[in-house]
Amino acid sequence: MPKTQAKRSEMASKDKKNRLPARLPRGFIDREAGDIRATEEMLAAIKRVYERYGFEPVETPFFEYTEALGKFLPDQDRPNEGVFSLQDDDEAWLSLRYDLTAPLARYVAENYERLPKPYRSYRAGWVFRNEKPGPGRFRQFMQFDADTVGAPSVAADAEICMMAADVMEALGVARGDYVIKVNNRKVLDGVMEAIGIGGEENAGRRLTVLRAIDKLDRLGIDGVRELLGEGREDESGDFTKGAGLSKEGAEAVLSLFNLIGSNERSGTSNAPVIEKLRTSTFSETPVYAEGVGELAEIADLVEAAGYPTDRIEIDPSIVRGLEYYTGPVFEAQLTFEVPNEKGEKVVFGSVGGGGRYDGLVGRFRGEDVPSTGFSIGVSRLAAALKNLGKLGSEDETGPVVVTVMDKSRLADYQAITAELRAGLNADLGPAERPVPVEMYLGGSGMKAQLKYADRRNAPCAIIAGSDEFDSGRLQVKDLLEGKRQASAIASHEEYKEERPGQFDVARTNLVEEVKALLKRQRGEA
């Protein structure tokens, strides 16, 4: 091998070794234009419902002091366990927010005197979990929350449930394809008190029990039974330590799940399941009885407002896994079936939830502040809506592309681009998506430019060379019509001769001609 060639080969090999691998961090996901636009469309619909109920926006930072998340962290002795944390230059620990509720509690406590009470707010944003990723489970995901702080009545909880049902329908989810399920942590606390794990000393075991029950949809009754006992080994061989309940204790907890299955609902009313709860073996436990009473009041309120059991349903198997819930808890579930990773048909399941957390703001104030809220898992709900064909089902139209044939006339091309941007968007309302227009900024020739326009899903391209500028007539290529006509043209020569979808327009009429073209493509003219 000649010396020069050998040196080049050696340099190429060295360059390859030094090249940084392009790889996405485990448990995270990139989002592209279609997903982002679809999510924004969904967020706008949710926002309209929240604002219709009188909630107003607030925004908190991604980071909070780790101590503000406090005992609700998965492991407070290891600040990086469950959350992503770093130590500031003043040695204080900061953590990326685990949810949007704890930051809201800090915000309300810090601004308590100037905020109206009850304080009704909503916020959307990214949250972060330093947990083992899996199919459909990411370490960064978006939530959209609404909370009422300072309202002790369960009427606030009932309103949150009604608002959650309205959100589902505003997003196009039909009745029968969703249900808002409601339970009360006091009911669960009463059961755990009855089996001997009440009191502060058993707080950790109770949280383990709650998190086990919360996995019912994913693991089934047998998987939950294992987590209530000694523990469970998953398919990868990882072992999760259980709550250590006796067999009798575990079965007492699991007996709650049977109340709904054995209950005959009376059409639109939750009354039969309330009666089942009132007459269960735990009914003499005071905290349990209080929880059942609150569920009965919520059932009366939602049914009086026109929300029957096909929209809001009392279900004693519902648990939220976080410890800070103190009363009613609720979950938005989608009831239609979808194929899982193995191709099996499964119910889509939970897309959001929440509940009452009267003690969370009080951590900062030394007194309980009654609060309740609901959180939508935006990414999961977006996936569900796509499955239903309610979101992101239409191809997004790309920009009108102004091609560049003569680089000495860039100013003329830029003038055309600016004129189209202004003219095509002159009559748009504030909520309408603008018509994008761009001048080709690459260095390729005309064939590559038109290929670029195709890949951008452009509706049309503007073509002008010296002849067109001199004559005052520009070429417009209807790329959608061109594709349709091209499929019927047999040869390349015929294609070049026909120039399918291409026509010329007066320079002075360019905006109106392109407007008319876009209307035709949308079927409006």
XYZ file of C-alpha atoms in Angstrom:
525
model
C 0.000 0.000 0.000
C 1.438 3.426 -0.942
C 2.542 5.612 1.979
C -0.014 8.356 1.251
C -2.886 5.869 1.152
C -1.677 4.146 4.321
C -1.490 7.499 6.131
C -5.019 8.398 5.020
C -6.290 5.024 6.247
C -4.526 5.505 9.586
C -6.024 9.010 10.000
C -9.509 7.754 9.104
C -9.201 4.952 11.654
C -8.023 7.399 14.349
C -10.848 9.804 13.495
C -13.382 6.984 13.831
C -12.043 6.062 17.271
C -12.317 9.680 18.437
C -15.828 10.101 17.068
C -18.446 10.690 19.775
C -21.303 8.154 19.577
C -24.720 9.733 19.019
C -26.997 7.953 21.485
C -30.158 8.846 23.362
C -29.913 8.526 27.170
C -31.706 5.434 28.493
C -35.274 6.113 29.579
C -35.673 9.333 27.573
C -37.261 10.030 24.202
C -36.885 12.543 21.367
C -40.040 14.295 20.187
C -40.548 15.339 16.576
C -42.727 17.998 14.968
C -45.883 15.910 14.581
C -45.830 14.738 18.207
C -45.163 18.228 19.507
C -47.978 19.809 17.494
C -50.415 17.049 18.488
C -49.513 17.507 22.158
C -49.976 21.269 21.929
C -53.412 20.721 20.386
C -54.323 18.410 23.265
C -52.995 20.807 25.924
C -55.046 23.642 24.437
C -58.237 21.554 24.726
C -57.480 20.621 28.361
C -56.672 24.245 29.190
C -60.054 25.379 27.840
C -61.860 22.980 30.192
C -59.746 23.985 33.219
C -60.370 27.673 32.540
C -64.080 27.049 32.093
C -64.067 25.864 35.721
C -62.291 29.036 36.870
C -58.725 27.710 37.222
C -55.843 30.017 36.287
C -52.244 29.246 35.236
C -49.147 29.234 37.420
C -45.631 27.964 36.668
C -42.991 26.625 39.044
C -39.321 25.812 38.215
C -38.002 22.375 37.261
C -35.822 22.293 40.385
C -36.887 22.422 44.025
C -34.850 22.072 47.191
C -34.781 18.362 47.918
C -36.035 18.991 51.455
C -39.186 20.588 49.948
C -40.010 17.162 48.491
C -39.258 15.753 51.953
C -40.595 12.439 53.121
C -42.485 11.986 49.877
C -39.266 11.105 48.086
C -38.808 7.373 47.465
C -35.707 7.393 49.706
C -34.834 10.570 51.609
C -31.496 9.212 52.846
C -30.278 8.860 49.251
C -31.309 12.062 47.417
C -30.572 10.490 44.017
C -32.817 7.491 44.633
C -36.031 7.995 42.669
C -35.217 11.590 41.699
C -32.391 13.335 39.833
C -30.454 15.496 42.287
C -27.407 17.719 42.435
C -25.629 19.681 45.134
C -25.520 23.454 44.719
C -22.403 25.515 45.449
C -23.843 26.290 48.912
C -24.018 22.509 49.539
C -27.830 22.511 49.454
C -29.395 19.589 47.583
C -31.612 20.399 44.600
C -33.828 17.859 42.815
C -35.639 17.864 39.506
C -39.334 17.883 40.372
C -40.868 14.446 40.820
C -44.394 15.743 40.180
C -46.166 19.126 39.976
C -47.991 18.886 43.303
C -45.125 19.271 45.783
C -43.819 22.397 43.965
C -47.342 23.866 44.059
C -47.498 23.251 47.814
C -44.233 25.161 48.262
C -45.482 28.001 46.033
C -48.787 28.343 47.907
C -47.047 28.266 51.307
C -44.540 30.909 50.203
C -47.275 33.209 48.831
C -50.085 32.210 51.167
C -51.140 35.630 52.436
C -51.566 37.253 49.014
C -53.333 34.360 47.231
C -57.148 34.149 47.190
C -58.502 31.151 49.079
C -59.614 28.784 47.761
C -56.770 29.107 45.268
C -57.537 27.426 41.948
C -54.634 26.904 39.550
C -53.428 24.745 36.695
C -49.931 24.059 35.350
C -48.376 21.879 32.659
C -44.745 20.796 32.645
C -42.096 18.100 32.593
C -41.463 15.899 35.626
C -38.574 13.499 36.188
C -38.259 10.056 37.804
C -34.914 8.361 38.385
C -36.454 4.927 38.023
C -35.898 1.835 35.916
C -37.304 2.560 32.429
C -39.429 0.051 30.545
C -41.831 -0.168 27.599
C -43.871 3.039 27.653
C -42.251 4.142 30.939
C -39.867 7.081 30.636
C -37.756 9.059 33.084
C -39.074 12.375 31.750
C -42.726 12.935 30.985
C -45.278 15.735 30.961
C -48.151 16.288 33.357
C -51.026 18.761 33.285
C -52.431 19.465 36.756
C -55.321 21.392 38.236
C -55.637 21.964 42.004
C -57.897 23.680 44.506
C -56.115 24.766 47.704
C -58.082 25.955 50.742
C -61.380 24.078 50.181
C -62.170 21.569 52.988
C -65.461 20.285 51.512
C -65.494 17.128 49.395
C -67.529 19.243 46.958
C -64.077 20.342 45.689
C -63.146 16.692 45.095
C -66.451 16.061 43.302
C -65.810 19.090 41.082
C -62.323 17.821 40.165
C -63.864 14.479 39.129
C -66.491 16.203 36.977
C -63.807 18.366 35.371
C -61.706 15.262 34.601
C -64.737 13.669 32.883
C -65.304 16.858 30.867
C -61.639 16.831 29.789
C -61.977 13.300 28.398
C -64.998 14.287 26.319
C -63.411 17.566 25.176
C -60.585 15.442 23.762
C -63.041 13.302 21.809
C -63.108 10.253 24.098
C -66.657 8.913 23.922
C -68.698 7.851 26.928
C -68.107 4.181 27.464
C -64.442 4.586 26.477
C -63.487 6.262 29.767
C -64.513 6.370 33.416
C -63.348 8.478 36.384
C -62.961 6.067 39.324
C -63.084 7.343 42.904
C -61.991 5.884 46.238
C -60.925 7.303 49.615
C -57.602 6.762 51.355
C -59.466 6.756 54.666
C -61.189 3.563 53.529
C -57.802 1.984 52.862
C -56.325 3.390 56.085
C -59.231 1.828 57.993
C -58.533 -1.570 56.450
C -54.836 -1.327 57.328
C -55.657 -0.216 60.843
C -57.959 -3.219 61.173
C -55.173 -5.644 60.162
C -52.684 -4.101 62.608
C -50.485 -1.795 60.537
C -51.841 1.565 61.694
C -49.719 4.192 63.471
C -46.656 6.225 62.478
C -44.309 3.290 63.060
C -45.954 1.399 60.172
C -46.008 4.318 57.718
C -43.423 2.660 55.450
C -45.326 -0.631 55.304
C -48.583 1.166 54.524
C -46.924 3.004 51.631
C -45.613 -0.339 50.317
C -49.146 -1.760 50.527
C -50.582 1.232 48.675
C -47.975 1.036 45.921
C -48.627 -2.698 45.562
C -52.378 -2.137 45.133
C -51.657 0.668 42.651
C -50.036 -1.929 40.357
C -53.200 -4.043 40.091
C -53.851 -3.176 36.420
C -50.277 -3.999 35.427
C -49.534 -7.063 37.575
C -52.952 -8.584 38.229
C -54.261 -9.931 41.520
C -51.511 -12.558 41.932
C -48.727 -10.027 41.402
C -50.256 -7.689 43.984
C -50.649 -10.600 46.412
C -46.898 -11.278 46.123
C -46.067 -7.606 46.780
C -48.339 -7.566 49.821
C -46.436 -10.597 51.133
C -42.693 -11.248 50.925
C -42.120 -9.700 47.504
C -42.041 -10.350 43.779
C -39.423 -11.192 41.166
C -40.164 -9.711 37.722
C -39.385 -11.189 34.293
C -35.906 -9.615 34.265
C -34.999 -11.248 37.582
C -35.220 -8.032 39.646
C -36.736 -8.585 43.078
C -39.091 -6.062 44.709
C -39.406 -6.429 48.475
C -43.009 -6.751 49.661
C -44.967 -5.287 52.576
C -44.559 -8.423 54.670
C -48.259 -8.866 55.477
C -49.521 -12.174 56.767
C -51.638 -14.280 54.413
C -54.763 -13.218 56.334
C -53.762 -9.533 56.192
C -53.083 -9.676 52.460
C -56.440 -11.349 51.773
C -58.235 -8.729 53.899
C -56.726 -5.970 51.714
C -57.544 -7.863 48.528
C -61.164 -8.328 49.661
C -61.787 -4.667 48.760
C -61.337 -5.540 45.095
C -64.292 -7.935 45.208
C -66.846 -5.319 46.245
C -67.219 -3.952 42.715
C -67.169 -7.330 40.986
C -69.942 -8.741 43.171
C -72.015 -5.560 43.057
C -75.065 -5.194 40.810
C -75.195 -1.526 39.871
C -78.588 0.094 39.660
C -78.146 1.730 36.257
C -76.747 5.205 36.834
C -76.267 5.191 40.622
C -73.260 4.460 42.861
C -75.623 3.692 45.776
C -75.196 -0.130 45.698
C -71.401 -0.056 46.087
C -71.706 2.562 48.860
C -74.066 0.167 50.669
C -71.571 -2.693 50.213
C -68.828 -0.545 51.762
C -71.058 0.490 54.671
C -71.876 -3.111 55.562
C -68.368 -4.616 55.167
C -66.421 -6.202 58.042
C -64.376 -2.980 58.426
C -67.354 -0.662 58.944
C -66.793 -0.288 62.701
C -63.343 1.275 62.182
C -63.950 5.058 62.590
C -61.560 6.262 59.848
C -63.040 3.702 57.434
C -66.591 4.859 58.176
C -65.561 8.499 57.667
C -64.085 7.637 54.271
C -67.237 5.805 53.179
C -69.331 8.809 54.247
C -67.222 11.126 52.063
C -67.589 8.762 49.096
C -71.362 8.780 49.571
C -71.384 12.590 49.520
C -69.260 12.704 46.329
C -71.596 10.173 44.679
C -74.637 12.312 45.545
C -72.991 15.501 44.224
C -71.824 14.120 40.882
C -75.075 12.304 40.195
C -77.079 15.450 40.991
C -74.906 17.351 38.471
C -75.616 14.818 35.719
C -72.544 12.567 35.951
C -73.809 8.947 36.219
C -71.688 5.849 36.798
C -70.694 5.570 33.134
C -68.686 8.770 33.755
C -67.809 8.782 37.491
C -67.759 5.530 39.459
C -66.983 4.682 43.097
C -64.369 1.887 43.081
C -62.630 0.793 46.341
C -59.728 -0.799 44.442
C -58.378 2.595 43.314
C -55.169 3.687 45.067
C -52.703 6.440 44.321
C -49.143 5.379 45.161
C -47.930 8.621 46.780
C -48.124 8.896 50.555
C -49.359 12.472 50.759
C -52.998 11.685 49.840
C -55.280 12.012 52.867
C -58.855 11.566 51.567
C -60.654 10.995 48.252
C -58.452 9.719 45.417
C -59.442 9.441 41.782
C -58.172 7.984 38.530
C -59.108 8.597 34.897
C -59.176 5.258 33.089
C -59.640 4.502 29.404
C -61.688 1.344 29.002
C -61.090 0.406 25.351
C -58.653 -2.342 24.343
C -55.305 -1.891 22.602
C -52.573 -4.384 21.639
C -49.599 -4.513 24.054
C -45.935 -5.200 23.174
C -46.767 -8.912 22.790
C -49.732 -8.228 20.512
C -52.228 -9.167 23.230
C -55.439 -7.129 23.664
C -55.396 -5.211 26.951
C -57.450 -2.354 28.410
C -55.534 0.912 27.953
C -55.979 1.880 31.629
C -55.010 4.953 33.619
C -54.148 8.277 31.971
C -54.336 10.499 35.056
C -55.250 10.705 38.687
C -55.130 12.707 41.853
C -56.730 13.213 45.209
C -56.915 15.185 48.442
C -53.644 16.104 50.175
C -54.514 18.192 53.250
C -51.069 17.886 54.851
C -48.729 18.835 52.022
C -48.961 22.645 52.194
C -49.029 22.341 55.985
C -45.458 20.997 55.994
C -44.371 24.576 55.295
C -46.920 26.326 57.541
C -47.263 24.111 60.591
C -51.016 23.649 60.010
C -53.054 21.609 57.559
C -54.304 23.402 54.444
C -57.116 21.449 52.697
C -56.156 20.769 49.084
C -57.244 18.554 46.215
C -56.064 18.141 42.635
C -55.848 16.084 39.483
C -52.912 15.300 37.190
C -53.114 14.143 33.575
C -50.270 12.061 32.153
C -49.937 13.995 28.904
C -47.705 11.585 26.975
C -49.785 8.539 27.883
C -53.056 10.288 27.090
C -51.636 11.482 23.753
C -50.774 7.866 22.882
C -54.345 6.854 23.719
C -55.865 9.613 21.599
C -53.678 8.608 18.644
C -54.928 5.062 19.080
C -58.495 6.359 18.871
C -57.642 8.460 15.805
C -58.415 11.642 17.759
C -54.936 13.145 17.646
C -52.180 13.544 15.063
C -54.003 11.444 12.474
C -53.652 13.977 9.656
C -50.390 14.668 7.869
C -49.103 18.116 8.735
C -48.644 20.348 5.699
C -45.113 21.693 5.446
C -43.926 25.107 4.296
C -44.341 26.782 0.934
C -40.762 26.564 -0.401
C -39.211 29.363 -2.482
C -36.474 27.700 -4.533
C -33.247 29.500 -5.481
C -32.041 29.111 -9.077
C -29.775 32.185 -9.270
C -27.703 32.914 -6.140
C -26.896 36.402 -7.422
C -30.556 37.333 -6.836
C -30.938 36.224 -3.217
C -32.484 39.587 -2.309
C -35.269 39.004 -4.860
C -35.973 35.516 -3.501
C -36.004 36.873 0.049
C -38.486 39.585 -1.022
C -40.791 36.911 -2.503
C -40.520 34.880 0.712
C -41.354 37.862 2.940
C -44.288 38.829 0.723
C -45.738 35.300 0.892
C -45.252 35.079 4.684
C -47.139 38.341 5.194
C -49.843 37.774 2.588
C -50.710 34.145 3.342
C -51.056 34.853 7.075
C -52.761 38.265 6.930
C -56.269 37.028 7.758
C -55.440 34.333 10.332
C -57.077 34.390 13.762
C -54.841 34.206 16.882
C -55.612 30.505 17.442
C -55.037 29.417 13.824
C -51.817 27.763 12.733
C -49.808 30.057 10.422
C -48.923 29.072 6.871
C -45.134 28.543 6.947
C -42.994 29.907 4.099
C -39.265 29.411 3.698
C -36.555 30.237 1.184
C -34.268 27.310 0.366
C -30.970 27.962 2.155
C -28.947 24.926 1.118
C -26.349 24.735 -1.605
C -27.957 22.163 -3.914
C -29.392 22.424 -7.414
C -33.031 22.546 -8.521
C -33.651 18.769 -8.524
C -32.416 18.463 -4.937
C -34.409 21.535 -3.891
C -37.655 20.020 -5.158
C -36.781 16.744 -3.442
C -36.216 18.738 -0.243
C -39.661 20.366 -0.651
C -41.209 16.900 -1.055
C -39.530 15.637 2.111
C -40.800 18.700 3.968
C -44.332 17.822 2.795
C -44.541 21.248 1.122
C -47.848 22.020 -0.625
C -46.063 23.929 -3.382
C -42.750 25.382 -4.506
C -42.063 28.744 -6.138
C -39.608 28.606 -9.060
C -37.950 31.665 -10.602
C -34.853 32.109 -12.732
C -33.638 35.048 -14.810
C -36.313 34.440 -17.510
C -39.096 34.508 -14.913
C -37.771 37.661 -13.240
C -37.442 39.385 -16.634
C -40.969 38.434 -17.726
C -42.594 39.151 -14.359
C -44.197 35.678 -14.346
C -43.117 33.052 -11.795
C -43.601 29.283 -11.808
C -45.679 27.631 -9.073
C -45.341 23.866 -8.686
C -48.330 22.216 -6.966
C -46.461 19.338 -5.364
C -49.583 17.410 -4.312
C -51.173 17.616 -7.763
C -47.772 16.899 -9.320
C -47.515 13.623 -7.406
C -51.025 12.647 -8.476
C -50.395 13.413 -12.168
C -46.914 11.878 -12.165
C -48.310 8.466 -11.234
C -50.068 8.356 -14.631
C -47.012 9.424 -16.707
C -45.096 6.515 -18.202
C -41.671 7.951 -19.137
C -39.136 10.411 -17.752
C -39.147 12.347 -21.044
C -42.929 12.722 -20.903
C -42.661 13.856 -17.254
C -40.150 16.583 -18.196
C -42.367 17.686 -21.066
C -45.617 17.740 -19.078
C -44.167 19.311 -15.853
C -47.179 17.952 -13.889
C -48.778 20.342 -11.409
C -46.702 23.321 -12.596
C -48.155 26.615 -13.853
C -47.060 30.216 -14.213
C -48.538 33.257 -12.450
C -47.989 36.992 -12.614
C -45.500 38.169 -10.017
C -48.036 40.756 -8.829
C -50.695 38.042 -8.251
C -48.421 35.490 -6.528
C -49.966 35.717 -3.045
C -53.554 35.399 -4.290
C -52.664 32.499 -6.611
C -50.896 30.567 -3.826
C -53.821 31.275 -1.454
C -56.234 29.855 -4.025
C -53.997 26.798 -4.511
C -53.886 26.073 -0.763
C -57.682 26.381 -0.566
C -58.076 23.876 -3.421
C -55.767 21.442 -1.667
C -57.859 21.740 1.512
C -61.030 21.161 -0.490
C -62.375 24.633 0.272
C -62.654 25.781 -3.358
